[in-house]
PDB file of C-alpha atoms and ligand atoms in Angstrom:
ATOM      1  CA  MET A 245       5.657  -8.990   4.665  1.00 86.00           C
ATOM      2  CA  SER A 246       8.632 -10.306   2.715  1.00 92.00           C
ATOM      3  CA  PHE A 247      12.367  -9.625   2.872  1.00 95.00           C
ATOM      4  CA  GLU A 248      12.018  -7.677  -0.407  1.00 93.00           C
ATOM      5  CA  ASN A 249       9.669  -5.262   1.414  1.00 94.00           C
ATOM      6  CA  LEU A 250      12.481  -4.558   3.888  1.00 97.00           C
ATOM      7  CA  LYS A 251      14.536  -3.052   1.060  1.00 95.00           C
ATOM      8  CA  LEU A 252      17.314  -5.600   1.319  1.00 97.00           C
ATOM      9  CA  ILE A 253      19.973  -5.697  -1.354  1.00 97.00           C
ATOM     10  CA  GLU A 254      20.192  -8.472  -3.913  1.00 97.00           C
ATOM     11  CA  PRO A 255      23.319 -10.275  -2.546  1.00 98.00           C
ATOM     12  CA  ILE A 256      21.563 -10.675   0.808  1.00 98.00           C
ATOM     13  CA  LEU A 257      18.163 -11.619  -0.650  1.00 98.00           C
ATOM     14  CA  ARG A 258      19.901 -14.298  -2.689  1.00 98.00           C
ATOM     15  CA  ALA A 259      21.595 -15.717   0.425  1.00 98.00           C
ATOM     16  CA  LEU A 260      18.337 -15.714   2.402  1.00 98.00           C
ATOM     17  CA  LYS A 261      16.665 -17.622  -0.394  1.00 97.00           C
ATOM     18  CA  THR A 262      19.408 -20.268  -0.195  1.00 97.00           C
ATOM     19  CA  GLU A 263      18.822 -20.474   3.565  1.00 97.00           C
ATOM     20  CA  GLY A 264      15.152 -21.123   2.861  1.00 97.00           C
ATOM     21  CA  TYR A 265      13.968 -17.965   4.639  1.00 97.00           C
ATOM     22  CA  THR A 266      10.801 -16.616   3.056  1.00 93.00           C
ATOM     23  CA  THR A 267       9.262 -14.384   5.733  1.00 96.00           C
ATOM     24  CA  PRO A 268      10.928 -12.138   8.302  1.00 97.00           C
ATOM     25  CA  THR A 269      10.152 -12.941  11.943  1.00 96.00           C
ATOM     26  CA  PRO A 270       8.421 -10.150  13.962  1.00 95.00           C
ATOM     27  CA  ILE A 271      11.703  -8.936  15.488  1.00 96.00           C
ATOM     28  CA  GLN A 272      13.326  -8.860  12.029  1.00 97.00           C
ATOM     29  CA  GLU A 273      10.371  -6.985  10.544  1.00 96.00           C
ATOM     30  CA  GLN A 274      10.689  -4.315  13.224  1.00 97.00           C
ATOM     31  CA  ALA A 275      14.436  -4.127  13.783  1.00 98.00           C
ATOM     32  CA  ILE A 276      15.838  -4.282  10.233  1.00 98.00           C
ATOM     33  CA  PRO A 277      14.359  -0.942   9.032  1.00 98.00           C
ATOM     34  CA  ILE A 278      15.524   0.810  12.228  1.00 98.00           C
ATOM     35  CA  VAL A 279      19.083  -0.467  11.893  1.00 98.00           C
ATOM     36  CA  LEU A 280      19.150   0.391   8.176  1.00 98.00           C
ATOM     37  CA  GLN A 281      18.273   3.978   9.165  1.00 98.00           C
ATOM     38  CA  ARG A 282      21.427   3.927  11.328  1.00 98.00           C
ATOM     39  CA  ARG A 283      19.365   4.434  14.481  1.00 98.00           C
ATOM     40  CA  ASP A 284      20.282   2.991  17.880  1.00 98.00           C
ATOM     41  CA  LEU A 285      18.107   0.086  18.979  1.00 98.00           C
ATOM     42  CA  LEU A 286      17.045  -1.514  22.243  1.00 98.00           C
ATOM     43  CA  GLY A 287      15.670  -4.960  21.458  1.00 97.00           C
ATOM     44  CA  CYS A 288      13.900  -7.173  23.950  1.00 95.00           C
ATOM     45  CA  ALA A 289      14.216 -10.589  22.358  1.00 92.00           C
ATOM     46  CA  GLN A 290      15.301 -14.023  23.420  1.00 90.00           C
ATOM     47  CA  THR A 291      17.023 -16.764  21.464  1.00 90.00           C
ATOM     48  CA  GLY A 292      14.606 -18.356  19.023  1.00 93.00           C
ATOM     49  CA  THR A 293      13.021 -15.090  17.858  1.00 94.00           C
ATOM     50  CA  GLY A 294      15.397 -14.679  14.906  1.00 96.00           C
ATOM     51  CA  LYS A 295      17.262 -11.839  16.630  1.00 97.00           C
ATOM     52  CA  THR A 296      20.646 -12.858  15.219  1.00 98.00           C
ATOM     53  CA  ALA A 297      19.451 -12.218  11.673  1.00 98.00           C
ATOM     54  CA  ALA A 298      17.651  -9.074  12.901  1.00 98.00           C
ATOM     55  CA  PHE A 299      21.018  -7.433  13.567  1.00 98.00           C
ATOM     56  CA  SER A 300      23.344  -9.408  11.238  1.00 98.00           C
ATOM     57  CA  ILE A 301      21.426  -8.711   8.020  1.00 98.00           C
ATOM     58  CA  PRO A 302      21.292  -4.897   8.302  1.00 98.00           C
ATOM     59  CA  ILE A 303      24.911  -4.734   9.502  1.00 98.00           C
ATOM     60  CA  LEU A 304      26.022  -6.675   6.410  1.00 98.00           C
ATOM     61  CA  GLN A 305      23.897  -4.448   4.191  1.00 98.00           C
ATOM     62  CA  LEU A 306      25.190  -1.142   5.622  1.00 98.00           C
ATOM     63  CA  LEU A 307      28.820  -2.252   5.472  1.00 97.00           C
ATOM     64  CA  TYR A 308      28.370  -3.544   1.927  1.00 97.00           C
ATOM     65  CA  GLN A 309      26.863  -0.241   0.815  1.00 96.00           C
ATOM     66  CA  ASP A 310      29.528   1.771   2.654  1.00 94.00           C
ATOM     67  CA  ARG A 311      32.212  -0.260   0.946  1.00 90.00           C
ATOM     68  CA  LEU A 312      30.727   0.423  -2.495  1.00 86.00           C
ATOM     69  CA  GLN A 313      30.844   4.142  -1.745  1.00 84.00           C
ATOM     70  CA  HIS A 314      34.122   4.489   0.101  1.00 80.00           C
ATOM     71  CA  LYS A 315      36.221   1.503  -0.954  1.00 74.00           C
ATOM     72  CA  GLU A 316      37.097   0.994   2.690  1.00 74.00           C
ATOM     73  CA  GLN A 317      40.007  -1.116   3.820  1.00 79.00           C
ATOM     74  CA  LYS A 318      39.575  -4.283   5.825  1.00 81.00           C
ATOM     75  CA  THR A 319      39.479  -2.547   9.185  1.00 94.00           C
ATOM     76  CA  ILE A 320      37.046  -3.712  11.865  1.00 97.00           C
ATOM     77  CA  LYS A 321      33.867  -1.664  11.410  1.00 98.00           C
ATOM     78  CA  ALA A 322      31.334  -3.690  13.393  1.00 98.00           C
ATOM     79  CA  LEU A 323      31.834  -5.342  16.782  1.00 98.00           C
ATOM     80  CA  ILE A 324      29.366  -7.902  18.154  1.00 98.00           C
ATOM     81  CA  LEU A 325      29.787  -8.840  21.820  1.00 98.00           C
ATOM     82  CA  THR A 326      28.052 -11.962  23.068  1.00 98.00           C
ATOM     83  CA  PRO A 327      28.399 -13.904  26.344  1.00 98.00           C
ATOM     84  CA  THR A 328      29.378 -17.422  25.275  1.00 98.00           C
ATOM     85  CA  ARG A 329      31.535 -19.209  22.769  1.00 98.00           C
ATOM     86  CA  GLU A 330      28.494 -21.141  21.461  1.00 98.00           C
ATOM     87  CA  LEU A 331      26.566 -17.951  20.749  1.00 98.00           C
ATOM     88  CA  ALA A 332      29.637 -16.333  19.210  1.00 98.00           C
ATOM     89  CA  ILE A 333      30.107 -19.277  16.848  1.00 98.00           C
ATOM     90  CA  GLN A 334      26.411 -19.222  15.912  1.00 98.00           C
ATOM     91  CA  ILE A 335      26.524 -15.516  15.098  1.00 98.00           C
ATOM     92  CA  ASN A 336      29.628 -15.999  12.984  1.00 98.00           C
ATOM     93  CA  GLU A 337      27.902 -18.820  11.086  1.00 98.00           C
ATOM     94  CA  SER A 338      24.901 -16.564  10.486  1.00 98.00           C
ATOM     95  CA  LEU A 339      27.178 -13.845   9.107  1.00 98.00           C
ATOM     96  CA  ALA A 340      28.753 -16.447   6.812  1.00 98.00           C
ATOM     97  CA  ALA A 341      25.346 -17.582   5.571  1.00 98.00           C
ATOM     98  CA  TYR A 342      23.690 -14.184   5.046  1.00 98.00           C
ATOM     99  CA  GLY A 343      26.864 -12.452   3.903  1.00 98.00           C
ATOM    100  CA  LYS A 344      28.279 -15.038   1.537  1.00 98.00           C
ATOM    101  CA  HIS A 345      27.721 -12.867  -1.560  1.00 98.00           C
ATOM    102  CA  THR A 346      28.884  -9.595   0.051  1.00 97.00           C
ATOM    103  CA  GLY A 347      32.634 -10.260   0.175  1.00 96.00           C
ATOM    104  CA  LEU A 348      32.725  -8.926   3.750  1.00 97.00           C
ATOM    105  CA  LYS A 349      35.167 -10.644   6.089  1.00 97.00           C
ATOM    106  CA  HIS A 350      34.194 -11.662   9.602  1.00 98.00           C
ATOM    107  CA  LEU A 351      35.910 -13.435  12.460  1.00 98.00           C
ATOM    108  CA  VAL A 352      34.899 -14.974  15.758  1.00 98.00           C
ATOM    109  CA  ILE A 353      37.164 -14.881  18.808  1.00 98.00           C
ATOM    110  CA  TYR A 354      36.575 -16.572  22.153  1.00 98.00           C
ATOM    111  CA  GLY A 355      38.608 -17.893  25.045  1.00 97.00           C
ATOM    112  CA  GLY A 356      39.672 -21.413  25.971  1.00 96.00           C
ATOM    113  CA  VAL A 357      41.504 -22.019  22.696  1.00 97.00           C
ATOM    114  CA  SER A 358      44.845 -20.929  21.282  1.00 97.00           C
ATOM    115  CA  GLN A 359      44.874 -17.276  20.314  1.00 97.00           C
ATOM    116  CA  ASN A 360      47.279 -17.710  17.378  1.00 97.00           C
ATOM    117  CA  PRO A 361      44.768 -18.493  14.593  1.00 97.00           C
ATOM    118  CA  GLN A 362      42.648 -15.593  15.887  1.00 97.00           C
ATOM    119  CA  THR A 363      45.525 -13.098  15.893  1.00 97.00           C
ATOM    120  CA  GLU A 364      46.610 -14.309  12.436  1.00 97.00           C
ATOM    121  CA  ALA A 365      43.121 -13.677  11.053  1.00 97.00           C
ATOM    122  CA  LEU A 366      43.027 -10.263  12.733  1.00 97.00           C
ATOM    123  CA  ARG A 367      46.314  -9.389  11.091  1.00 96.00           C
ATOM    124  CA  ARG A 368      44.965 -10.275   7.634  1.00 96.00           C
ATOM    125  CA  GLY A 369      42.082  -7.861   8.170  1.00 96.00           C
ATOM    126  CA  ILE A 370      38.360  -8.260   8.801  1.00 97.00           C
ATOM    127  CA  ASP A 371      35.223  -6.107   8.604  1.00 97.00           C
ATOM    128  CA  ILE A 372      33.116  -7.633  11.393  1.00 98.00           C
ATOM    129  CA  LEU A 373      34.356  -9.060  14.689  1.00 98.00           C
ATOM    130  CA  VAL A 374      32.245 -11.364  16.873  1.00 98.00           C
ATOM    131  CA  ALA A 375      33.742 -11.766  20.334  1.00 98.00           C
ATOM    132  CA  THR A 376      33.224 -12.855  23.890  1.00 98.00           C
ATOM    133  CA  PRO A 377      34.298  -9.990  26.195  1.00 98.00           C
ATOM    134  CA  GLY A 378      37.119 -11.777  28.054  1.00 97.00           C
ATOM    135  CA  ARG A 379      39.117 -12.874  24.998  1.00 98.00           C
ATOM    136  CA  LEU A 380      38.568  -9.552  23.254  1.00 98.00           C
ATOM    137  CA  LEU A 381      39.910  -7.649  26.245  1.00 98.00           C
ATOM    138  CA  ASP A 382      42.864 -10.009  26.394  1.00 97.00           C
ATOM    139  CA  LEU A 383      43.753  -9.450  22.713  1.00 98.00           C
ATOM    140  CA  MET A 384      43.162  -5.689  23.048  1.00 98.00           C
ATOM    141  CA  GLN A 385      45.627  -5.544  25.932  1.00 97.00           C
ATOM    142  CA  GLN A 386      48.185  -7.357  23.780  1.00 97.00           C
ATOM    143  CA  ARG A 387      47.459  -4.833  21.000  1.00 97.00           C
ATOM    144  CA  PHE A 388      46.276  -7.418  18.485  1.00 97.00           C
ATOM    145  CA  VAL A 389      42.946  -5.653  17.951  1.00 98.00           C
ATOM    146  CA  ASN A 390      42.405  -2.194  16.555  1.00 96.00           C
ATOM    147  CA  LEU A 391      38.925  -0.837  17.284  1.00 97.00           C
ATOM    148  CA  GLU A 392      39.541   2.711  15.991  1.00 96.00           C
ATOM    149  CA  HIS A 393      37.266   2.253  12.973  1.00 96.00           C
ATOM    150  CA  ILE A 394      34.237   0.742  14.702  1.00 98.00           C
ATOM    151  CA  LYS A 395      30.988   2.344  13.581  1.00 97.00           C
ATOM    152  CA  MET A 396      28.539  -0.315  14.763  1.00 98.00           C
ATOM    153  CA  LEU A 397      28.376  -2.054  18.141  1.00 98.00           C
ATOM    154  CA  VAL A 398      26.041  -4.895  19.129  1.00 98.00           C
ATOM    155  CA  LEU A 399      25.588  -6.121  22.687  1.00 98.00           C
ATOM    156  CA  ASP A 400      23.872  -9.476  22.291  1.00 98.00           C
ATOM    157  CA  GLU A 401      22.216 -11.211  25.263  1.00 98.00           C
ATOM    158  CA  ALA A 402      23.202  -8.254  27.429  1.00 98.00           C
ATOM    159  CA  ASP A 403      21.413  -9.591  30.508  1.00 97.00           C
ATOM    160  CA  ARG A 404      23.418 -12.806  30.341  1.00 97.00           C
ATOM    161  CA  MET A 405      26.673 -10.902  29.880  1.00 97.00           C
ATOM    162  CA  LEU A 406      25.951  -8.934  33.064  1.00 97.00           C
ATOM    163  CA  ASP A 407      24.924 -12.105  34.940  1.00 97.00           C
ATOM    164  CA  MET A 408      28.266 -13.639  33.937  1.00 97.00           C
ATOM    165  CA  GLY A 409      30.130 -10.694  35.459  1.00 97.00           C
ATOM    166  CA  PHE A 410      31.231  -8.998  32.219  1.00 97.00           C
ATOM    167  CA  TYR A 411      30.057  -5.483  33.146  1.00 96.00           C
ATOM    168  CA  ASP A 412      33.521  -4.009  33.761  1.00 96.00           C
ATOM    169  CA  ASP A 413      35.012  -5.697  30.683  1.00 97.00           C
ATOM    170  CA  ILE A 414      32.173  -4.402  28.508  1.00 97.00           C
ATOM    171  CA  MET A 415      32.524  -0.853  29.799  1.00 97.00           C
ATOM    172  CA  PHE A 416      36.290  -0.946  29.263  1.00 97.00           C
ATOM    173  CA  ILE A 417      35.822  -2.181  25.685  1.00 98.00           C
ATOM    174  CA  ILE A 418      33.148   0.453  24.960  1.00 98.00           C
ATOM    175  CA  ASP A 419      35.329   3.228  26.377  1.00 97.00           C
ATOM    176  CA  SER A 420      37.972   2.413  23.782  1.00 96.00           C
ATOM    177  CA  LEU A 421      35.570   2.678  20.812  1.00 98.00           C
ATOM    178  CA  PRO A 422      35.009   5.812  18.741  1.00 98.00           C
ATOM    179  CA  LYS A 423      32.235   7.894  20.325  1.00 97.00           C
ATOM    180  CA  LYS A 424      30.348   8.342  17.065  1.00 97.00           C
ATOM    181  CA  ARG A 425      28.835   4.954  16.313  1.00 98.00           C
ATOM    182  CA  GLN A 426      25.563   3.067  16.013  1.00 98.00           C
ATOM    183  CA  ASN A 427      24.631   0.911  19.004  1.00 98.00           C
ATOM    184  CA  LEU A 428      22.301  -2.080  19.207  1.00 98.00           C
ATOM    185  CA  LEU A 429      21.499  -3.743  22.513  1.00 98.00           C
ATOM    186  CA  PHE A 430      19.558  -7.015  22.701  1.00 97.00           C
ATOM    187  CA  SER A 431      18.418  -8.598  25.931  1.00 97.00           C
ATOM    188  CA  ALA A 432      15.899 -11.323  26.767  1.00 96.00           C
ATOM    189  CA  THR A 433      14.885  -9.482  29.933  1.00 95.00           C
ATOM    190  CA  MET A 434      14.829  -5.778  30.784  1.00 94.00           C
ATOM    191  CA  PRO A 435      15.699  -5.492  34.486  1.00 94.00           C
ATOM    192  CA  HIS A 436      16.799  -2.161  35.938  1.00 95.00           C
ATOM    193  CA  LYS A 437      20.516  -2.837  35.355  1.00 94.00           C
ATOM    194  CA  ILE A 438      19.888  -3.393  31.622  1.00 96.00           C
ATOM    195  CA  ARG A 439      17.885  -0.151  31.391  1.00 95.00           C
ATOM    196  CA  GLU A 440      20.822   1.581  33.115  1.00 95.00           C
ATOM    197  CA  LEU A 441      23.297   0.073  30.653  1.00 96.00           C
ATOM    198  CA  ALA A 442      21.042   1.053  27.740  1.00 97.00           C
ATOM    199  CA  ARG A 443      20.801   4.609  29.078  1.00 97.00           C
ATOM    200  CA  LYS A 444      24.607   4.816  29.232  1.00 96.00           C
ATOM    201  CA  ILE A 445      25.315   3.357  25.804  1.00 97.00           C
ATOM    202  CA  LEU A 446      22.370   4.021  23.472  1.00 98.00           C
ATOM    203  CA  HIS A 447      21.602   7.346  21.829  1.00 97.00           C
ATOM    204  CA  GLN A 448      17.847   8.029  21.447  1.00 97.00           C
ATOM    205  CA  PRO A 449      17.130   4.357  20.783  1.00 97.00           C
ATOM    206  CA  GLU A 450      14.098   2.907  19.080  1.00 97.00           C
ATOM    207  CA  GLU A 451      12.664   0.140  21.204  1.00 96.00           C
ATOM    208  CA  VAL A 452      11.560  -3.200  19.832  1.00 96.00           C
ATOM    209  CA  THR A 453       9.843  -5.714  22.071  1.00 89.00           C
ATOM    210  CA  LYS A 454       8.829  -8.958  20.501  1.00 64.00           C
ATOM    211  CA  ALA A 455      10.040 -11.383  23.098  1.00 51.00           C
ATOM    212  CA  GLU A 456       8.007 -14.456  22.286  1.00 55.00           C
ATOM    213  CA  PRO A 457       9.864 -17.133  20.328  1.00 53.00           C
ATOM    214  CA  TRP A 458       8.346 -18.099  17.005  1.00 49.00           C
ATOM    215  CA  ARG A 459       7.293 -21.677  16.672  1.00 51.00           C
ATOM    216  CA  GLU A 460       4.864 -21.758  13.781  1.00 48.00           C
ATOM    217  CA  PRO A 461       6.455 -20.211  10.689  1.00 48.00           C
ATOM    218  CA  THR A 462       2.990 -20.010   9.130  1.00 45.00           C
ATOM    219  CA  SER A 463       1.754 -17.659  11.850  1.00 44.00           C
ATOM    220  CA  TRP A 464       4.181 -14.778  11.082  1.00 43.00           C
TER     221      TRP A 464
HETATM  222  P1  AMP B 803      17.947 -16.863  16.716  1.00 68.26           P
HETATM  223  O1  AMP B 803      16.761 -16.399  17.529  1.00 68.26           O
HETATM  224  O2  AMP B 803      18.656 -15.725  16.100  1.00 68.26           O
HETATM  225  O3  AMP B 803      18.826 -17.763  17.519  1.00 68.26           O
HETATM  226  O4  AMP B 803      17.384 -17.737  15.474  1.00 68.26           O
HETATM  227  C1  AMP B 803      16.695 -18.939  15.657  1.00 68.26           C
HETATM  228  C2  AMP B 803      16.701 -19.822  14.414  1.00 68.26           C
HETATM  229  O5  AMP B 803      15.783 -19.321  13.455  1.00 68.26           O
HETATM  230  C3  AMP B 803      18.019 -19.935  13.685  1.00 68.26           C
HETATM  231  O6  AMP B 803      18.249 -21.299  13.439  1.00 68.26           O
HETATM  232  C4  AMP B 803      17.814 -19.195  12.374  1.00 68.26           C
HETATM  233  O7  AMP B 803      18.534 -19.799  11.325  1.00 68.26           O
HETATM  234  C5  AMP B 803      16.330 -19.310  12.147  1.00 68.26           C
HETATM  235  N1  AMP B 803      15.726 -18.151  11.465  1.00 68.26           N
HETATM  236  C6  AMP B 803      15.927 -16.844  11.771  1.00 68.26           C
HETATM  237  N2  AMP B 803      15.180 -16.047  10.996  1.00 68.26           N
HETATM  238  C7  AMP B 803      14.479 -16.840  10.158  1.00 68.26           C
HETATM  239  C8  AMP B 803      13.531 -16.597   9.102  1.00 68.26           C
HETATM  240  N3  AMP B 803      13.153 -15.369   8.794  1.00 68.26           N
HETATM  241  N4  AMP B 803      13.027 -17.662   8.454  1.00 68.26           N
HETATM  242  C9  AMP B 803      13.390 -18.931   8.791  1.00 68.26           C
HETATM  243  N5  AMP B 803      14.280 -19.235   9.763  1.00 68.26           N
HETATM  244  C10 AMP B 803      14.821 -18.196  10.454  1.00 68.26           C
END
């Protein structure tokens, strides 16, 4: 299996080549076609499985193709929620790497730092927002963030977000999104509370469970 087999577009294939990626990881092989079909997804995958690329690559591809068709403005179309600042920064770096030939704009926001550069960037307009729930809620309440045009939502490391007490924040954020959207939920573990959350948020999801981290690239 190669990335070409996953029907990825040239600007993304070119970026993956620069990154030195030759073969999709198991979670990427399974998740990318599902996301490209605009289906909802429940992914059981921990850090180290390549899950970030599993959702970032198809999001970039769908938004790139939508832009070619509709000439959309720089409104936020995809929202990625993740529990920590470190993860948020990593996801944003992945979007920069895989999306560098797409022209799509992305931004990461998290707490503990001044909000001014973040609100400035929001004002200039972005396509994809990566956020920790607390700071996002904060900026939403100050009306710096407009989520009216969201068509894709990712909950990354959902189990950790619940463990950190973000349930109410997440539900508040989700309640202010358009109802018609694609939803992706990734979690390292699938306890009852995650199944409950998935049942509330996902619409007829495809399930992908490749939880083991990859260590030997040659074994994919
Ligand atoms: P993640 O599980 O998303 O945190 O990714 C773990 C690491 O694997 C990151 O450093 C990625 O850059 C890298 N990675 C993800 N997918 C691939 C791939 N298909 N080929 C090579 N490296 C990858």
